[in-house]
Coordinates of C-alpha atoms and ligand atoms in Angstrom, one line a residue:
M1 CA 11.0 19.9 10.2
T2 CA 14.8 18.9 9.4
N3 CA 15.6 19.4 5.7
E4 CA 18.6 16.8 5.9
V5 CA 17.4 14.0 3.6
W6 CA 18.7 10.8 5.2
R7 CA 20.2 8.3 2.7
E8 CA 21.3 4.6 2.6
E9 CA 23.0 3.0 -0.4
R10 CA 23.7 -0.5 1.3
L11 CA 21.4 -3.6 1.6
L12 CA 20.6 -5.5 4.6
I13 CA 21.4 -9.3 3.8
D14 CA 22.0 -11.6 6.9
G15 CA 22.5 -8.8 9.6
R16 CA 25.1 -6.8 7.8
L17 CA 24.7 -3.8 5.8
V18 CA 26.5 -4.5 2.5
D19 CA 27.1 -3.0 -1.0
A20 CA 25.1 -4.3 -3.6
S21 CA 26.7 -6.4 -6.0
G22 CA 25.1 -4.5 -9.0
G23 CA 26.7 -1.1 -7.9
T24 CA 24.4 1.7 -7.6
Y25 CA 21.8 3.7 -9.6
D26 CA 20.3 7.3 -9.3
N27 CA 17.5 8.2 -7.0
I28 CA 15.6 11.0 -8.6
N29 CA 13.7 13.6 -6.9
P30 CA 10.5 13.4 -8.8
A31 CA 9.7 17.5 -7.9
T32 CA 13.0 18.7 -9.1
E33 CA 14.2 15.8 -11.4
S34 CA 17.5 16.1 -9.7
V35 CA 19.7 13.3 -8.7
L36 CA 19.4 12.8 -4.8
G37 CA 22.0 10.3 -4.5
V38 CA 22.6 6.6 -5.4
A39 CA 20.8 3.4 -4.3
G40 CA 22.1 0.0 -4.1
D41 CA 21.5 -2.2 -7.4
G42 CA 20.7 -5.3 -5.7
T43 CA 21.0 -8.3 -7.9
V44 CA 19.5 -11.8 -8.2
D45 CA 22.6 -13.0 -6.5
D46 CA 22.0 -10.4 -3.6
M47 CA 18.3 -11.7 -3.7
D48 CA 19.4 -15.2 -3.6
A49 CA 21.5 -14.8 -0.4
A50 CA 18.9 -12.6 1.1
I51 CA 16.4 -15.5 0.9
G52 CA 18.8 -18.1 2.0
A53 CA 19.6 -15.8 5.1
A54 CA 15.9 -15.4 5.9
R55 CA 15.2 -19.4 5.3
R56 CA 18.1 -20.1 7.7
A57 CA 17.0 -17.4 10.5
F58 CA 13.5 -19.1 10.3
D59 CA 14.9 -22.8 10.2
E60 CA 17.6 -22.3 12.8
T61 CA 16.7 -19.5 15.2
S62 CA 14.1 -19.0 18.0
W63 CA 12.5 -16.1 16.2
S64 CA 9.4 -18.1 15.2
T65 CA 8.8 -19.3 18.7
D66 CA 9.8 -16.5 20.9
V67 CA 7.2 -13.9 21.3
E68 CA 9.0 -12.1 24.2
L69 CA 12.3 -11.7 21.8
R70 CA 9.7 -10.2 19.2
L71 CA 8.2 -7.8 21.4
A72 CA 11.4 -6.6 22.7
C73 CA 12.8 -6.1 18.9
L74 CA 9.5 -4.6 17.7
R75 CA 9.6 -2.0 20.5
Q76 CA 13.4 -1.3 19.5
L77 CA 12.2 -0.9 16.1
H78 CA 9.3 1.4 17.1
E79 CA 11.8 3.5 19.1
G80 CA 14.3 3.6 16.1
L81 CA 11.6 4.8 13.7
E82 CA 10.5 7.6 16.2
R83 CA 14.0 8.5 16.6
H84 CA 14.4 9.1 12.9
R85 CA 11.1 10.2 12.2
E86 CA 11.9 13.6 11.0
E87 CA 14.7 12.5 8.7
L88 CA 12.5 9.7 7.3
R89 CA 10.1 12.5 6.7
A90 CA 12.5 14.4 4.5
T91 CA 13.6 11.4 2.7
T92 CA 9.9 10.5 2.1
V93 CA 9.1 13.7 0.6
A94 CA 12.3 14.0 -1.3
E95 CA 12.2 10.4 -3.1
V96 CA 8.5 10.1 -3.3
G97 CA 7.7 13.8 -4.1
C98 CA 4.8 13.4 -1.9
P99 CA 3.5 16.8 -0.2
V100 CA 5.0 17.3 3.4
G101 CA 1.3 17.4 4.7
L102 CA 0.6 13.9 3.8
T103 CA 3.6 12.7 5.8
H104 CA 1.6 13.9 8.9
M105 CA -1.0 11.3 7.9
A106 CA -0.6 8.1 5.8
Q107 CA 2.6 8.6 4.2
L108 CA 4.7 8.5 7.7
D109 CA 3.1 9.3 11.0
T110 CA 0.1 7.0 10.7
P111 CA 2.4 4.0 9.8
I112 CA 4.8 4.7 12.7
D113 CA 2.0 4.8 15.2
G114 CA 0.7 1.7 13.5
V115 CA 3.9 -0.2 14.7
A116 CA 2.8 0.7 18.3
W117 CA -0.7 -0.6 17.8
L118 CA 1.0 -3.9 16.5
I119 CA 2.9 -4.1 19.5
D120 CA -0.2 -3.9 21.7
L121 CA -2.0 -6.7 19.5
L122 CA 1.0 -9.0 19.9
E123 CA 1.2 -8.4 23.6
H124 CA -2.4 -9.7 23.8
Y125 CA -2.8 -12.1 21.1
D126 CA -3.7 -15.7 21.9
F127 CA -1.8 -18.0 19.8
V128 CA -3.6 -21.0 21.2
E129 CA -7.5 -21.7 20.9
D130 CA -8.7 -24.6 23.2
L131 CA -11.2 -26.7 21.3
G132 CA -11.9 -28.6 24.3
D133 CA -12.5 -32.5 24.6
A134 CA -14.5 -34.5 22.2
E135 CA -14.4 -38.4 21.0
P136 CA -14.0 -38.6 17.5
F137 CA -14.2 -42.3 16.4
G138 CA -14.6 -43.1 20.2
M139 CA -11.2 -41.9 21.1
P140 CA -11.5 -39.3 24.0
S141 CA -9.3 -36.3 22.8
H142 CA -8.2 -32.9 23.7
R143 CA -8.2 -30.6 20.9
W144 CA -6.5 -27.2 20.4
V145 CA -5.7 -25.0 17.7
Q146 CA -2.1 -23.2 17.5
R147 CA -1.3 -20.0 15.3
E148 CA 2.4 -20.4 14.2
A149 CA 4.3 -18.2 11.7
A150 CA 3.8 -18.6 8.1
G151 CA 7.6 -18.8 7.4
V152 CA 9.8 -16.9 4.9
V153 CA 8.1 -13.8 3.6
G154 CA 8.8 -12.2 0.3
A155 CA 7.4 -8.6 0.7
I156 CA 7.1 -6.7 -2.5
T157 CA 6.2 -2.9 -2.3
P158 CA 5.2 0.0 -4.7
W159 CA 6.5 3.6 -4.8
N160 CA 3.4 5.6 -4.0
F161 CA 3.3 5.0 0.0
P162 CA 6.5 3.2 0.6
V163 CA 7.0 3.8 4.4
Q164 CA 3.5 2.9 4.9
I165 CA 3.3 -0.1 2.7
N166 CA 6.8 -1.4 4.1
L167 CA 5.8 -1.1 7.4
A168 CA 2.5 -2.8 7.0
K169 CA 3.9 -5.8 5.6
V170 CA 7.2 -6.0 7.6
A171 CA 5.9 -5.1 11.1
P172 CA 3.1 -7.8 11.2
A173 CA 5.3 -10.6 9.6
L174 CA 8.0 -10.0 12.1
A175 CA 5.4 -10.1 14.9
A176 CA 3.8 -13.2 13.6
G177 CA 7.4 -14.8 13.7
C178 CA 8.1 -14.8 10.0
T179 CA 11.4 -13.8 8.5
V180 CA 11.3 -11.2 5.6
V181 CA 13.0 -10.3 2.5
L182 CA 11.6 -6.9 1.6
K183 CA 12.1 -5.5 -2.0
P184 CA 11.2 -1.8 -2.3
A185 CA 10.0 -0.5 -5.6
P186 CA 12.9 0.9 -8.0
D187 CA 11.7 4.5 -7.5
T188 CA 11.8 4.7 -3.8
P189 CA 14.9 2.8 -2.4
W190 CA 15.8 4.8 0.5
T191 CA 12.6 4.7 2.5
G192 CA 13.1 0.7 2.3
S193 CA 17.1 0.9 2.8
L194 CA 16.8 3.0 5.9
L195 CA 14.3 0.9 7.5
G196 CA 17.1 -1.9 7.1
R197 CA 19.5 0.3 8.6
I198 CA 17.5 1.1 11.7
V199 CA 17.0 -2.7 12.1
A200 CA 20.8 -3.3 11.6
E201 CA 21.8 -0.7 13.8
E202 CA 19.4 0.0 16.4
T203 CA 17.4 -3.3 17.1
D204 CA 18.5 -6.8 18.4
I205 CA 16.5 -8.4 15.5
P206 CA 18.7 -11.5 14.7
A207 CA 20.7 -11.7 11.6
G208 CA 18.6 -12.8 8.5
V209 CA 15.3 -12.1 10.2
L210 CA 14.9 -9.0 8.2
N211 CA 16.9 -8.5 4.7
V212 CA 16.3 -5.4 2.4
V213 CA 17.4 -5.6 -1.1
T214 CA 16.8 -2.5 -3.4
S215 CA 17.3 -2.4 -7.0
S216 CA 16.7 -0.9 -10.3
G217 CA 14.9 -3.7 -11.8
H218 CA 12.2 -6.4 -11.0
E219 CA 14.2 -9.5 -11.2
G220 CA 14.6 -9.7 -7.5
G221 CA 11.0 -9.7 -7.1
A222 CA 10.5 -12.1 -9.7
L223 CA 12.6 -14.5 -7.6
L224 CA 10.9 -13.9 -4.4
A225 CA 7.8 -14.9 -6.1
S226 CA 9.2 -18.0 -7.6
D227 CA 11.7 -19.5 -5.0
P228 CA 10.7 -22.5 -3.2
R229 CA 12.4 -21.4 -0.1
V230 CA 9.9 -18.5 0.2
D231 CA 6.7 -19.6 2.1
L232 CA 4.6 -16.5 1.4
V233 CA 4.6 -13.6 -1.0
S234 CA 3.2 -10.2 -0.2
L235 CA 2.7 -7.9 -3.0
T236 CA 1.3 -4.5 -3.2
G237 CA 1.5 -3.2 -6.8
S238 CA -0.5 -3.4 -9.9
T239 CA -2.9 -6.0 -10.9
A240 CA -0.8 -6.8 -13.9
T241 CA 2.2 -7.5 -11.5
G242 CA -0.4 -9.4 -9.0
K243 CA -0.9 -11.7 -11.8
K244 CA 2.6 -12.4 -12.8
V245 CA 3.5 -13.0 -9.2
M246 CA 0.5 -15.2 -8.6
A247 CA 1.6 -17.4 -11.7
A248 CA 5.2 -17.6 -10.5
A249 CA 4.1 -18.3 -7.1
A250 CA 2.0 -21.4 -8.3
E251 CA 4.9 -23.6 -9.2
S252 CA 5.8 -24.0 -5.2
L253 CA 2.2 -23.4 -4.2
K254 CA 3.5 -20.6 -1.9
R255 CA 0.7 -18.3 -0.3
V256 CA 0.1 -15.3 -2.0
F257 CA -1.1 -11.8 -0.4
L258 CA -1.9 -9.2 -3.0
E259 CA -2.8 -5.6 -2.5
L260 CA -3.6 -4.4 -6.1
G261 CA -5.1 -1.6 -8.2
G262 CA -8.2 0.2 -7.9
K263 CA -10.8 2.2 -9.9
S264 CA -12.9 3.2 -7.1
A265 CA -16.2 5.0 -7.5
A266 CA -17.8 7.8 -5.3
V267 CA -21.3 7.2 -5.6
V268 CA -23.5 10.4 -5.3
L269 CA -27.4 9.4 -4.8
D270 CA -30.4 11.6 -5.5
D271 CA -30.7 12.9 -2.0
A272 CA -27.2 13.7 -1.4
D273 CA -25.4 17.1 -1.0
I274 CA -23.8 17.0 -4.6
A275 CA -21.7 20.0 -4.1
G276 CA -20.2 18.4 -0.8
A277 CA -19.8 15.2 -2.3
A278 CA -18.1 16.6 -5.5
G279 CA -15.8 18.8 -3.5
A280 CA -14.7 15.8 -1.1
T281 CA -14.1 13.7 -4.3
G282 CA -12.1 16.5 -6.2
F283 CA -10.1 17.0 -3.2
Q284 CA -9.2 13.2 -2.7
V285 CA -8.3 13.1 -6.6
M286 CA -5.7 15.7 -6.2
T287 CA -4.1 14.1 -2.9
H288 CA -0.7 12.9 -3.8
A289 CA -1.5 13.8 -7.6
G290 CA -4.0 10.7 -7.4
Q291 CA -1.2 8.3 -6.7
G292 CA -3.1 6.1 -4.1
C293 CA -4.9 2.8 -4.9
A294 CA -7.7 3.7 -2.9
I295 CA -8.5 6.9 -4.2
T296 CA -12.2 7.6 -5.9
T297 CA -11.2 8.4 -9.2
R298 CA -14.9 7.9 -10.8
L299 CA -17.6 10.3 -9.6
V300 CA -21.0 8.7 -10.3
V301 CA -23.8 11.3 -10.1
P302 CA -27.5 11.7 -10.9
R303 CA -28.0 12.5 -14.7
A304 CA -30.1 15.4 -13.9
R305 CA -27.5 16.9 -11.8
M306 CA -24.6 16.3 -13.9
D307 CA -24.0 20.0 -14.6
E308 CA -24.2 20.9 -10.9
A309 CA -21.5 17.9 -10.0
V310 CA -19.1 18.9 -12.7
E311 CA -19.1 22.7 -12.0
A312 CA -18.6 21.8 -8.1
V313 CA -15.8 19.4 -8.7
V314 CA -14.2 21.6 -11.3
G315 CA -14.4 24.5 -8.7
V316 CA -12.5 22.6 -6.1
M317 CA -9.8 21.4 -8.3
S318 CA -9.2 24.5 -10.1
S319 CA -8.6 26.2 -6.8
L320 CA -6.5 24.1 -4.8
P321 CA -2.9 25.2 -5.0
Y322 CA -0.5 22.3 -6.2
G323 CA 3.3 22.4 -6.6
D324 CA 6.5 21.9 -4.4
P325 CA 5.8 19.0 -2.3
T326 CA 8.0 20.7 0.5
K327 CA 5.3 23.4 1.0
A328 CA 2.7 22.7 3.5
E329 CA -0.1 24.4 1.6
H330 CA -0.2 21.4 -1.1
I331 CA -1.7 18.3 -1.4
M332 CA -0.6 17.6 -4.8
G333 CA 3.0 17.3 -5.8
P334 CA 4.5 15.7 -9.2
L335 CA 4.1 12.1 -10.4
I336 CA 6.7 9.6 -9.6
S337 CA 8.5 9.4 -12.6
A338 CA 8.7 10.7 -16.4
R339 CA 7.6 7.4 -17.4
Q340 CA 4.6 7.4 -15.1
R341 CA 3.8 11.1 -16.6
E342 CA 3.7 10.0 -19.9
R343 CA 1.6 7.2 -18.9
V344 CA -1.1 9.3 -17.1
L345 CA -1.0 11.9 -20.2
G346 CA -1.3 9.1 -22.5
Y347 CA -4.5 7.7 -20.7
I348 CA -5.9 11.5 -21.1
E349 CA -5.2 11.2 -24.9
T350 CA -6.7 8.0 -25.2
G351 CA -9.9 9.3 -23.2
I352 CA -10.1 12.3 -25.6
A353 CA -9.8 10.2 -28.7
E354 CA -12.4 7.9 -27.2
G355 CA -14.9 10.5 -26.9
A356 CA -14.4 12.1 -23.6
T357 CA -14.2 16.2 -23.2
A358 CA -11.6 17.4 -20.7
V359 CA -13.5 20.2 -18.8
L360 CA -10.4 21.0 -16.5
G361 CA -6.7 20.5 -17.2
G362 CA -5.7 17.5 -19.5
G363 CA -2.0 18.5 -20.1
V364 CA 1.3 19.6 -18.2
P365 CA 1.0 22.8 -16.1
E366 CA 2.7 25.8 -17.6
H367 CA 3.8 27.2 -14.2
L368 CA 5.7 23.9 -13.3
P369 CA 8.2 23.2 -16.1
V370 CA 10.4 21.4 -14.0
G371 CA 9.4 18.2 -12.1
Y372 CA 6.9 15.5 -13.3
Y373 CA 3.6 17.2 -12.9
V374 CA 0.1 16.8 -14.6
E375 CA -2.7 19.4 -14.3
P376 CA -5.6 18.5 -12.3
T377 CA -8.0 16.7 -14.9
V378 CA -11.8 16.2 -15.1
L379 CA -13.1 14.1 -17.9
V380 CA -16.7 14.1 -19.0
D381 CA -18.8 12.6 -21.8
V382 CA -17.0 9.3 -21.0
D383 CA -18.7 5.9 -22.0
P384 CA -18.8 3.9 -18.8
N385 CA -16.9 1.0 -20.9
A386 CA -14.3 3.5 -22.1
T387 CA -10.4 3.0 -21.3
V388 CA -10.3 5.8 -19.0
A389 CA -13.6 4.6 -17.0
Q390 CA -12.3 1.3 -16.7
E391 CA -8.4 1.4 -16.2
E392 CA -6.4 2.6 -13.4
I393 CA -4.8 5.9 -14.5
F394 CA -3.1 6.6 -11.3
G395 CA -2.7 10.5 -11.7
P396 CA -5.1 13.4 -10.7
V397 CA -7.4 12.4 -13.3
L398 CA -11.3 12.1 -12.3
V399 CA -14.0 10.6 -14.8
V400 CA -17.5 11.9 -14.0
L401 CA -20.4 9.3 -14.9
P402 CA -24.0 9.6 -14.6
H403 CA -26.3 7.4 -13.1
D404 CA -30.5 6.8 -13.4
G405 CA -31.1 6.1 -9.9
D406 CA -29.8 3.7 -7.1
D407 CA -29.9 0.3 -9.0
D408 CA -28.0 1.9 -12.0
A409 CA -25.7 3.9 -9.7
V410 CA -24.8 0.3 -8.1
A411 CA -24.4 -1.2 -11.5
V412 CA -22.1 1.6 -12.7
A413 CA -20.1 1.2 -9.4
N414 CA -19.8 -2.3 -9.8
N415 CA -18.9 -2.0 -13.6
S416 CA -15.3 -2.5 -13.1
A417 CA -12.8 -5.4 -12.8
Y418 CA -11.4 -3.7 -9.5
G419 CA -13.2 -3.6 -6.1
L420 CA -10.8 -1.8 -3.8
S421 CA -12.4 1.1 -2.3
G422 CA -15.4 3.6 -2.7
A423 CA -17.6 6.1 -1.1
V424 CA -21.4 6.6 -1.0
F425 CA -23.0 10.2 -0.4
A426 CA -26.7 10.2 0.6
G427 CA -29.4 12.2 2.3
T428 CA -29.3 9.8 5.2
I429 CA -27.0 7.5 6.5
E430 CA -29.6 4.3 6.1
H431 CA -29.8 5.3 2.5
A432 CA -26.1 5.4 2.2
K433 CA -25.8 1.9 3.9
A434 CA -28.3 0.2 1.7
V435 CA -26.5 1.1 -1.3
A436 CA -23.0 0.3 0.5
S437 CA -24.0 -3.4 1.0
R438 CA -24.5 -3.7 -2.8
I439 CA -21.1 -2.3 -3.8
R440 CA -18.4 -5.3 -4.3
T441 CA -15.7 -3.6 -2.7
G442 CA -13.2 -3.9 0.2
T443 CA -13.7 -0.6 2.0
L444 CA -16.2 2.2 1.8
S445 CA -16.6 5.6 3.2
L446 CA -20.3 6.7 4.0
N447 CA -21.1 10.2 4.0
N448 CA -17.5 11.2 4.3
G449 CA -16.6 8.8 7.2
L450 CA -13.0 7.6 7.2
W451 CA -12.0 4.0 7.4
Y452 CA -8.4 4.3 7.7
G453 CA -6.2 3.1 10.6
P454 CA -3.8 0.7 11.7
D455 CA -6.8 -1.4 13.2
V456 CA -8.9 -1.4 10.1
P457 CA -8.2 -4.2 7.4
F458 CA -7.8 -3.0 4.0
G459 CA -7.8 -4.7 1.0
G460 CA -9.8 -5.8 -2.3
Y461 CA -12.6 -7.6 -4.0
K462 CA -12.3 -8.9 -7.4
Q463 CA -8.9 -7.9 -9.1
S464 CA -8.0 -5.7 -6.5
G465 CA -6.4 -8.5 -4.6
L466 CA -6.2 -11.3 -2.2
G467 CA -6.2 -10.9 1.5
R468 CA -6.2 -8.0 3.9
E469 CA -3.6 -5.8 5.1
M470 CA -3.5 -4.0 8.6
G471 CA -5.4 -4.7 11.5
R472 CA -6.0 -8.1 13.2
A473 CA -6.7 -9.7 9.8
G474 CA -3.3 -8.1 8.6
F475 CA -1.4 -9.7 11.1
E476 CA -3.2 -13.2 10.8
E477 CA -2.2 -13.3 7.0
Y478 CA 1.3 -14.1 8.3
L479 CA 0.1 -17.1 10.4
E480 CA -0.5 -20.6 9.8
T481 CA -3.1 -22.7 11.6
K482 CA -1.9 -26.1 13.3
S483 CA -4.8 -28.4 14.9
L484 CA -3.4 -30.6 17.7
A485 CA -4.9 -33.4 20.0
E486 CA -3.7 -35.2 23.1
P487 CA -5.4 -38.2 24.8
A488 CA -8.4 -36.8 27.1
Ligands
NAD501 P1 4.2 -2.2 -10.0 O1 3.3 -3.4 -10.0 O2 4.9 -1.8 -11.0 O3 5.5 -2.6 -8.8 C1 5.1 -2.9 -7.7 C2 6.3 -3.7 -7.0 O4 6.4 -5.0 -7.8 C3 7.6 -3.1 -7.4 O5 8.5 -3.3 -6.2 C4 8.5 -3.8 -8.5 O6 9.6 -3.6 -8.7 C5 7.7 -5.2 -8.3 N1 7.5 -6.0 -9.5 C6 7.4 -5.6 -10.9 N2 7.2 -6.5 -11.6 C7 7.6 -7.7 -10.9 C8 7.4 -9.0 -11.1 N3 7.4 -9.7 -12.4 N4 7.6 -10.2 -10.1 C9 7.9 -9.6 -8.6 N5 7.7 -8.1 -8.4 C10 7.7 -7.4 -9.5 O7 3.3 -1.1 -9.1 P2 4.1 0.3 -8.8 O8 3.8 1.2 -10.0 O9 5.3 0.5 -8.0 O10 2.8 0.9 -8.1 C11 1.4 1.3 -8.5 C12 0.6 0.2 -8.3 O11 0.3 -0.3 -7.1 C13 -0.9 0.8 -8.6 O12 -1.6 -0.2 -9.4 C14 -1.7 0.8 -7.3 O13 -3.0 0.7 -7.2 C15 -0.9 -0.3 -6.4 N6 -1.1 -0.2 -5.0 C16 -1.9 -0.9 -4.4 C17 -2.1 -0.7 -3.1 C18 -3.2 -1.6 -2.1 O14 -3.1 -1.6 -1.3 N7 -4.1 -2.4 -3.0 C19 -1.4 0.4 -2.5 C20 -0.7 1.2 -3.2 C21 -0.4 0.7 -4.6

């Protein structure tokens, strides 16, 4: 891999790479706490201009109706991403602090491949469904349903998987014929601004069709949510932000598409291989230091086998090496920021104050004095309604909870405001399926089956969100439905 970090501090507005009117702010490497360089600090005025450009491009160009143009441009975008794959890898590791091994999966390679999958979908997608003839009220009519672009999309993304989530919104929205304003998370600006640069310099995507406005704050995102020129706001972020965005969107009654937080349960049934299930869950909690919305952070095990499960999970989580994200042997690097590390440590403190015991970790690792690291942590003696059992911690912190049989296991798993993901481990796949159908969540892994991929819809039940990202469903989120008829 090239270690050259690719950087871009300009915004993309109306087809031009421009300096932000708010100047710049520092982009920090969370593994070294050093300044990587600067990012454009887009203001509300910059966002206003970007929304205006996206509106004009939607209303005044053929982008929304010209599928062949969109296909040609998406192919150029895919080629551009391929061309810069290694530079984007170095940038992702540097600004996200994610271990390089994860960039060969969901952090980078899978999402770039996902653009190719989407191009294939668009090549074959039927935008018209013929409903045939009918005689409503005695009027012989031929009816059909036409799918059309939803309009101007505001895409607001988080810092934990920025390339993946930026592409999971921008690519299907563009494929559908929408125009887009992307607002990346303040902590991970370059993965967003570099996407803008590739579009500006290496594709024929018309001016205004994609705009990228990085910023150190959230005000631009708030404008995207409230501005009546935006037809659909697509947010991936915390549930708290989701509620604000939905409230702001209500005034103009725009469509909202929300991918929010999670507190997913790995449910281990009585007949399962407990050690295997606990090991897989421990591995997952350490992946990207637990900064994944779909990670199973509650391990729910048979009460009688609690000790066995805790021993297994502690064994795995205490033996996996972690640290420097540029090293291939690490699956866990730092948290994204000092603020996020304080938040995670605060949760551990609250958990212990409410009665939990940390049987592993609980603090800052002594061997990593620089970088925003937190020790892999396992909490037991946790009340199922305690803060650490209910709220999303977003760090390498696992809570182990007991259950008293299948019904109780389902009740514990469903005792959550969230419903994003989860896992079921059982002695037979039939047993796992029977329990899985009772768990209120958008994705589930059964006996280590892996559901992730560009063709698989992903999203949440309950307060984990509205709508589905990726797959055919993720593309159709960006379409409107128009019903038409002509005399038969
Ligand atoms: P966050 O909610 O703080 O921020 C997400 C984005 O929203 C950022 O770009 C931020 O600037 C913007 N934002 C903040 N306040 C806003 C407002 N009032 N109006 C408009 N935009 C606003 O989340 P984060 O800390 O960046 O990311 C972590 C969260 O994201 C976790 O809760 C995690 O579970 C969630 N997440 C969900 C998924 C999913 O697909 N369900 C995937 C990844 C992350």
